[in-house]
PDB file of C-alpha atoms and ligand atoms in Angstrom:
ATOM      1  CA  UNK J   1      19.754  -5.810 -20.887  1.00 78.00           C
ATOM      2  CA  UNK J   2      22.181  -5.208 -18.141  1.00 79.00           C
ATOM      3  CA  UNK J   3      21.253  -3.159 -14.911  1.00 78.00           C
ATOM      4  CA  UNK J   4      23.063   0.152 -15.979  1.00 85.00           C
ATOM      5  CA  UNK J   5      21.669   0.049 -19.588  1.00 90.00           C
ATOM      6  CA  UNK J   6      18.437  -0.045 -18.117  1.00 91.00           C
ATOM      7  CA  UNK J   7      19.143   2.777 -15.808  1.00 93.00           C
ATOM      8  CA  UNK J   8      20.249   4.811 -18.392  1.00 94.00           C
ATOM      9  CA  UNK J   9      17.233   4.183 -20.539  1.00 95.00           C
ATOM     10  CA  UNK J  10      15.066   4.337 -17.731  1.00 95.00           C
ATOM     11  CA  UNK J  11      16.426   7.504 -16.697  1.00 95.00           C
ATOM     12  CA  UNK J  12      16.203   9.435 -20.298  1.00 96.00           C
ATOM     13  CA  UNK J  13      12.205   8.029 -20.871  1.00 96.00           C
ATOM     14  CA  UNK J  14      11.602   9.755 -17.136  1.00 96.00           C
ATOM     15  CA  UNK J  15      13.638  13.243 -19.040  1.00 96.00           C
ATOM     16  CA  UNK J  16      11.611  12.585 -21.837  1.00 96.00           C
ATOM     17  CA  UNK J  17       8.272  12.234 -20.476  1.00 95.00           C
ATOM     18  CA  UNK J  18       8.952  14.640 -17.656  1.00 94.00           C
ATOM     19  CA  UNK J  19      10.008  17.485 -20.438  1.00 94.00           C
ATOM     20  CA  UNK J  20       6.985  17.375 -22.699  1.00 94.00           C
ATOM     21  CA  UNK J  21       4.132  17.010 -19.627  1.00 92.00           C
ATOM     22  CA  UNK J  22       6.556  20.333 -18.419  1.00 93.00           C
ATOM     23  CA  UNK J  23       5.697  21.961 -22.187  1.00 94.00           C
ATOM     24  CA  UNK J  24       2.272  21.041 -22.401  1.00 93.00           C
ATOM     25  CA  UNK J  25       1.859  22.844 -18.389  1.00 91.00           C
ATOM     26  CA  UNK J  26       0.986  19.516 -17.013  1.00 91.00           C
ATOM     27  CA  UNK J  27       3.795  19.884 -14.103  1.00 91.00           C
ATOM     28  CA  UNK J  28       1.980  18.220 -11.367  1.00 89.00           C
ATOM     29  CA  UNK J  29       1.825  14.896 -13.675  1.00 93.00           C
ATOM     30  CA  UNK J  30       5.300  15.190 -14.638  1.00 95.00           C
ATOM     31  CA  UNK J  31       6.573  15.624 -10.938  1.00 95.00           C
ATOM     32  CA  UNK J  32       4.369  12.497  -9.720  1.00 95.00           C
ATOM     33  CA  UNK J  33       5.544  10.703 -13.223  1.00 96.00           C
ATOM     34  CA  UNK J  34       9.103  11.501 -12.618  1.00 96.00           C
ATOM     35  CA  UNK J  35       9.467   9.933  -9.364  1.00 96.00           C
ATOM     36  CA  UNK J  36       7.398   7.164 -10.288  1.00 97.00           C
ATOM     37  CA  UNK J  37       9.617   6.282 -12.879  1.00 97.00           C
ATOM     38  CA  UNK J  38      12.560   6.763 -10.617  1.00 97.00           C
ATOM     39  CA  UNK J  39      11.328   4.718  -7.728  1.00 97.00           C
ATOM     40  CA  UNK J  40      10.723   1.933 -10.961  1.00 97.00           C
ATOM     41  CA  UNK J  41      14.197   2.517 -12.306  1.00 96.00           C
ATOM     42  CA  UNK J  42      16.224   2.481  -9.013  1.00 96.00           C
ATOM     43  CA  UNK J  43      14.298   0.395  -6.441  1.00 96.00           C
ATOM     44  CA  UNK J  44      11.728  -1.564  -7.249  1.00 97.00           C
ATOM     45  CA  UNK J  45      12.740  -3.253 -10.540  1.00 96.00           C
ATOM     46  CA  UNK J  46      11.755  -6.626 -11.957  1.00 95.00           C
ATOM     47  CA  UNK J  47      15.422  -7.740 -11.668  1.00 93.00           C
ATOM     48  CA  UNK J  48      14.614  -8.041  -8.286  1.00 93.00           C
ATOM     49  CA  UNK J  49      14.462 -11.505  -8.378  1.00 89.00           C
ATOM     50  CA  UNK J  50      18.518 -11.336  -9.436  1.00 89.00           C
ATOM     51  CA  UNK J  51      20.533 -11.983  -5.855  1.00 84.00           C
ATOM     52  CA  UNK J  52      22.751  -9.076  -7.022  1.00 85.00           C
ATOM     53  CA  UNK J  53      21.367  -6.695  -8.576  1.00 88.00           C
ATOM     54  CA  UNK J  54      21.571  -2.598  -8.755  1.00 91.00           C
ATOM     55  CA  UNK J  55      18.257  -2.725  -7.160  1.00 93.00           C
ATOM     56  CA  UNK J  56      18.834  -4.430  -4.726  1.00 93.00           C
ATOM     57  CA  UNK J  57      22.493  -2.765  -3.616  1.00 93.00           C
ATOM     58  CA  UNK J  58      20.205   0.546  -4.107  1.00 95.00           C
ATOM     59  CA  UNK J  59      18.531  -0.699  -0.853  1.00 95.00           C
ATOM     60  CA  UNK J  60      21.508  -0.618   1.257  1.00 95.00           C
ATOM     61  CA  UNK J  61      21.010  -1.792   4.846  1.00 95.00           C
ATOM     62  CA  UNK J  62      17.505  -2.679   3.688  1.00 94.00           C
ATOM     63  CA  UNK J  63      18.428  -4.929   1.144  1.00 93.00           C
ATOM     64  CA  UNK J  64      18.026  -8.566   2.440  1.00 93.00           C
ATOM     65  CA  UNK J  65      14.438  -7.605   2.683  1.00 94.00           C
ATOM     66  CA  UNK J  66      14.227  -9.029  -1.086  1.00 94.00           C
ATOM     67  CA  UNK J  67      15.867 -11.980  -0.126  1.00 92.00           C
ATOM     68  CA  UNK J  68      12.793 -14.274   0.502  1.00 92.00           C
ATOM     69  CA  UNK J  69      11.390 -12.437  -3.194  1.00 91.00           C
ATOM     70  CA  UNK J  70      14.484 -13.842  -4.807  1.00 89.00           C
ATOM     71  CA  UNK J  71      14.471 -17.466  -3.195  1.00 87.00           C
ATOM     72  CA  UNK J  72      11.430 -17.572  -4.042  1.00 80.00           C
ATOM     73  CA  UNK J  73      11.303 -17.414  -7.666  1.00 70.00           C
ATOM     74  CA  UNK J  74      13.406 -17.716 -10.606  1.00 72.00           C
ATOM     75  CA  UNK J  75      14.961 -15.037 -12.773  1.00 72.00           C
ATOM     76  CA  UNK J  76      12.219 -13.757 -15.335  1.00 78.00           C
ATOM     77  CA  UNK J  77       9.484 -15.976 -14.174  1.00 81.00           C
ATOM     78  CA  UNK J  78       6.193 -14.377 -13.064  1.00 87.00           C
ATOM     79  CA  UNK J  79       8.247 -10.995 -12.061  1.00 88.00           C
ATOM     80  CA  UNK J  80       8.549 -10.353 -16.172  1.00 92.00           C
ATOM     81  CA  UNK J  81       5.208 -10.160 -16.397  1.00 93.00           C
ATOM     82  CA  UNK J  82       2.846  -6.579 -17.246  1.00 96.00           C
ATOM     83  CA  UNK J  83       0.210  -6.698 -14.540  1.00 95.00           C
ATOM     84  CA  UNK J  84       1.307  -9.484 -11.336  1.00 94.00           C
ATOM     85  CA  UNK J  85       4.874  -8.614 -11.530  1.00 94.00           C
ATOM     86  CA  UNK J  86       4.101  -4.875 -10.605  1.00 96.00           C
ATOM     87  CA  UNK J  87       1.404  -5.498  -8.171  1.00 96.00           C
ATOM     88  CA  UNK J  88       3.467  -8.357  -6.806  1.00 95.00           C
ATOM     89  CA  UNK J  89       5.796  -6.221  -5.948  1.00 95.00           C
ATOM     90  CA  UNK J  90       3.966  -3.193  -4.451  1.00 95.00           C
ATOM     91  CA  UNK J  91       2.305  -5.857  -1.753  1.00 94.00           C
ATOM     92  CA  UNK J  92       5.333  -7.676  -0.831  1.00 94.00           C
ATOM     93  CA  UNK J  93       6.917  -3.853  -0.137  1.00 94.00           C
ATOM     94  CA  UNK J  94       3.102  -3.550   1.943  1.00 91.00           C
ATOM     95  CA  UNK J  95       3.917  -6.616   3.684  1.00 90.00           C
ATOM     96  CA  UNK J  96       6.954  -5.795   4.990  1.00 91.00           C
ATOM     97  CA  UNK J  97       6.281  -2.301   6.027  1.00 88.00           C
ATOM     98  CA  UNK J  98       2.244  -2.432   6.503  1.00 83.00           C
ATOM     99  CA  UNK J  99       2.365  -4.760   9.815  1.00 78.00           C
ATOM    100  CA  UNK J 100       5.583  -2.805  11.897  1.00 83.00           C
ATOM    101  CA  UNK J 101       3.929   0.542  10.765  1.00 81.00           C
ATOM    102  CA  UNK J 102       0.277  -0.990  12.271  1.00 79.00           C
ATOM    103  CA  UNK J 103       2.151  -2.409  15.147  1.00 80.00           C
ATOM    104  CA  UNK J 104       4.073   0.982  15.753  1.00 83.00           C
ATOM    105  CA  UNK J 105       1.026   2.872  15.630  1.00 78.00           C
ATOM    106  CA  UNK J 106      -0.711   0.826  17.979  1.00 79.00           C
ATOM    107  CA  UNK J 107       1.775   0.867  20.634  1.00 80.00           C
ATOM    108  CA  UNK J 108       2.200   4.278  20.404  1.00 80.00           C
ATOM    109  CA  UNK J 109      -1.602   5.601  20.717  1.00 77.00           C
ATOM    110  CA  UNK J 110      -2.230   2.138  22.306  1.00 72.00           C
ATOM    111  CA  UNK J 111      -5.873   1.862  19.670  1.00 69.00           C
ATOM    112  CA  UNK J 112      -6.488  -0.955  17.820  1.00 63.00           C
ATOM    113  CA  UNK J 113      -7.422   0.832  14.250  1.00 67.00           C
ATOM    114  CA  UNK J 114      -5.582   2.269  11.968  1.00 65.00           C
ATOM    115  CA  UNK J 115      -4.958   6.439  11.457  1.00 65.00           C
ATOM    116  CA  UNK J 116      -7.629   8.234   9.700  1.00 69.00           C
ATOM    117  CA  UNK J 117      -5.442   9.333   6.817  1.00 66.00           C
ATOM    118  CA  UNK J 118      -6.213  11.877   3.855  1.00 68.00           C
ATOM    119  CA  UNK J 119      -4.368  10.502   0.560  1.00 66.00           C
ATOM    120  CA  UNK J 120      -4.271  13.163  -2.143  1.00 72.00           C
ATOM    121  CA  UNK J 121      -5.400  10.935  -4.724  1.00 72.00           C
ATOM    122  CA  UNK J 122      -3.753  12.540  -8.015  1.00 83.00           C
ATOM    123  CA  UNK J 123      -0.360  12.875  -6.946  1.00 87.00           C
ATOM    124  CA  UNK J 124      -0.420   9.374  -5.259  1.00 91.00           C
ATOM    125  CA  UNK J 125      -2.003   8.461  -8.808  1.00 93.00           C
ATOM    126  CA  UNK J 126       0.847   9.843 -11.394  1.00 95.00           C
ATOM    127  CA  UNK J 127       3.380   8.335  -9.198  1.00 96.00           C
ATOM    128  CA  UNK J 128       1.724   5.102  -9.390  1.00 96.00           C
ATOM    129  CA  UNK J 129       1.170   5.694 -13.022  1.00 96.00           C
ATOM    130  CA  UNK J 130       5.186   6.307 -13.544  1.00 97.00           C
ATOM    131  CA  UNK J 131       6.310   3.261 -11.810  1.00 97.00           C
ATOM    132  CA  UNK J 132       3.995   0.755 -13.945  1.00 97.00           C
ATOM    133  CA  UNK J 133       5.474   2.799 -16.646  1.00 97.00           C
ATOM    134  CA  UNK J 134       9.060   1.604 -15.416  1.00 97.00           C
ATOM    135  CA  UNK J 135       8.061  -1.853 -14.840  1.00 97.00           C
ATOM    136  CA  UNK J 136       6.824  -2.222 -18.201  1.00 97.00           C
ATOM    137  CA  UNK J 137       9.593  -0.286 -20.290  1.00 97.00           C
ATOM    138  CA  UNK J 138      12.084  -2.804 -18.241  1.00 96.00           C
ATOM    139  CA  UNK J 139       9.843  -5.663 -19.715  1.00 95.00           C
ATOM    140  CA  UNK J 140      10.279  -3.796 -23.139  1.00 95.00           C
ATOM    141  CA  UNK J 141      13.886  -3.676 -22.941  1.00 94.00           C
ATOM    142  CA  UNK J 142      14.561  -6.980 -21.426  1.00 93.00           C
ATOM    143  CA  UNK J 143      12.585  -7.948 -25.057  1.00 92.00           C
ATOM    144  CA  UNK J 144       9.356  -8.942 -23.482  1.00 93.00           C
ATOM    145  CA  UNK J 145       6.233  -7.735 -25.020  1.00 90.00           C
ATOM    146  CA  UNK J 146       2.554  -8.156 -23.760  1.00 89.00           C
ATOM    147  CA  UNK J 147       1.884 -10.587 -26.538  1.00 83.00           C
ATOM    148  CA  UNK J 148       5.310 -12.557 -26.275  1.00 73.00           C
ATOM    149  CA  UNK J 149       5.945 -15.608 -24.019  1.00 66.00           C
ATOM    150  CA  UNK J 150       7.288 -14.770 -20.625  1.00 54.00           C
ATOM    151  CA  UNK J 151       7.596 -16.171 -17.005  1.00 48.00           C
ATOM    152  CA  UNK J 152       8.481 -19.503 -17.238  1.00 46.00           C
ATOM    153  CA  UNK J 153       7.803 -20.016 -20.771  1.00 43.00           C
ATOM    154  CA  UNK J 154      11.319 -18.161 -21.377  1.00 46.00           C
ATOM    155  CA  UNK J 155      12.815 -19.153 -18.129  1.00 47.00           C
ATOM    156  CA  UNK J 156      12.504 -22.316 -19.382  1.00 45.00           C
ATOM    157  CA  UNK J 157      15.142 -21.598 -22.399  1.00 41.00           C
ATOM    158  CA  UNK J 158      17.350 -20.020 -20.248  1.00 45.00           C
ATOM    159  CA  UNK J 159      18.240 -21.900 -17.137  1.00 42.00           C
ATOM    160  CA  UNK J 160      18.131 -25.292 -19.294  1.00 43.00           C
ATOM    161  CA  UNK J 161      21.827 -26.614 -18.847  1.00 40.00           C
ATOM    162  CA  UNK J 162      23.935 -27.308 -21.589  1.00 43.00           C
ATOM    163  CA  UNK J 163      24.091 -31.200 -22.035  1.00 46.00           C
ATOM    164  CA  UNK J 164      27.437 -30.849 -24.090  1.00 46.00           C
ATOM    165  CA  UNK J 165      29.513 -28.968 -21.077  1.00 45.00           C
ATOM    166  CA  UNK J 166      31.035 -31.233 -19.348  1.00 51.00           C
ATOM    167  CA  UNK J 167      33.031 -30.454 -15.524  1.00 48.00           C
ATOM    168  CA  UNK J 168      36.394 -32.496 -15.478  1.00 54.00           C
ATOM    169  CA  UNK J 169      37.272 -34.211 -12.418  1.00 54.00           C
ATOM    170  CA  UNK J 170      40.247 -32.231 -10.362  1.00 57.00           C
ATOM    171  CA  UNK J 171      42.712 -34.330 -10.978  1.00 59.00           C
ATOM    172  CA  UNK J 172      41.533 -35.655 -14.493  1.00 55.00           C
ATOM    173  CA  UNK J 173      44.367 -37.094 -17.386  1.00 56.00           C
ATOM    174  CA  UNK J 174      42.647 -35.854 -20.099  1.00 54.00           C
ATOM    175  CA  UNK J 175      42.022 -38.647 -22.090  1.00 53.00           C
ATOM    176  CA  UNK J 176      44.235 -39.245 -25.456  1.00 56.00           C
ATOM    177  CA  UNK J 177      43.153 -38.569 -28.913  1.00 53.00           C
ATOM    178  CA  UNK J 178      41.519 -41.821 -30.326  1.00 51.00           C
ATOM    179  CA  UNK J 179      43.183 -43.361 -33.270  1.00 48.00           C
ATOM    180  CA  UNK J 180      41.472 -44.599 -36.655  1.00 45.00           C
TER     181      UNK J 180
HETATM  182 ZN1  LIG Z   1      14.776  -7.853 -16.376  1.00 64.18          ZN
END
C-alpha cells in the first residue's frame, strides 16, 4: 500500500475508533487513542525504513534523523514486524532525544540525575495504546498478518533481481534477429 492510502485508512480507523469510545463516554481514551494513532499514521510509521517516505518528509528539518534507521535495514525487514518493529522504533526516537534532553538538563541545574517527573500514567497509556494500533493496522494493510512470513522472509521475494532484465551497454547495436 502506498503512503497516502495508508494515511487515509489510517486516518478513518483513528475517526472510527475515536467516534464510538466518544458514544460509549470513554473520551479520555479516545483523545489519548486519537493522537496515538496520529503520531502512528504521520510520524512514526514502519515505512520508515523507505529513504523517501511521507514519514519521513513529515519530519521536516528533523528528518535525516531516520537516516542511520534506513541504512541500516532493508525495506520490510524486522520494521514489518508486530512487537520489535514498534518498540524499535520508540527507543531509537529515545536515543536520539533521551541523551541531549539529559545533557541539557544537566547543564542547566548543573546535577547529575535526572528530574523527578510525575507521568500521568493513563493518558500516556491510550496514546501508547493508539500508536501500536497504527503500527499494526500498517502491517495489516501492507498484507502482513501476525501468523504470515515477514522481515526478511518477504524481503527476500522482493529485492531478488530479475535474472531475465538485462541493462544494454550505451552504445550497444542491438544484435540482429537470428536466422533458422
Ligand atoms: Zn509498510
Amino acid at each position: 500500500m502506498q503512503g497516502s492510502e495508508h494515511t487515509r485508512v489510517h486516518l478513518l480507523c483513528t475517526v472510527a475508533i475515536a467516534g464510538g469510545m466518544m458514544l460509549t463516554g470513554r473520551e479520555d481514551a479516545a483523545y489519548g487513542i486519537s493522537l496515538g494513532m496520529v503520531i502512528g499514521t504521520l510520524w512514526i510509521t514502519p515505512d520508515l525504513d523507505l529513504t523517501y517516505n511521507d514519514a519521513r518528509r513529515n519530519w521536516g528539518p528533523l528528518r535525516w534523523i531516520w537516516n542511520p534507521y534506513a541504512s541500516a535495514r532493508r525495506h520490510r525487514g524486522i520494521n514489518h514486524t508486530y512487537v520489535i518493529g514498534p518498540i524499535m522504533r520508540l527507543l531509537y526516537l529515545a536515543l536520539w532525544f533521551a541523551a541531549p534532553a539529559y545533557l541539557l538538563w544537566t547543564l542547566l541545574t548543573r546535577t547529575g540525575s535526572w528530574p523527578e517527573l510525575s507521568v500521568p500514567l493513563p493518558p500516556v497509556t491510550f496514546v501508547l495504546a493508539g500508536y501500536v494500533a497504527a503500527q499494526w493496522l500498517h502491517l495489516l494493510c501492507d498484507g502482513i498478518t501476525p501468523f504470515s512470513k515477514t522481515g526478511r522472509s518477504l524481503e527476500k521475494y522482493k529485492v531478488k533481481p530479475k535474472p531475465h532484465i538485462r541493462v544494454k551497454p550505451p552504445g550497444a547495436v542491438a544484435a540482429p534477429p537470428q536466422q533458422r
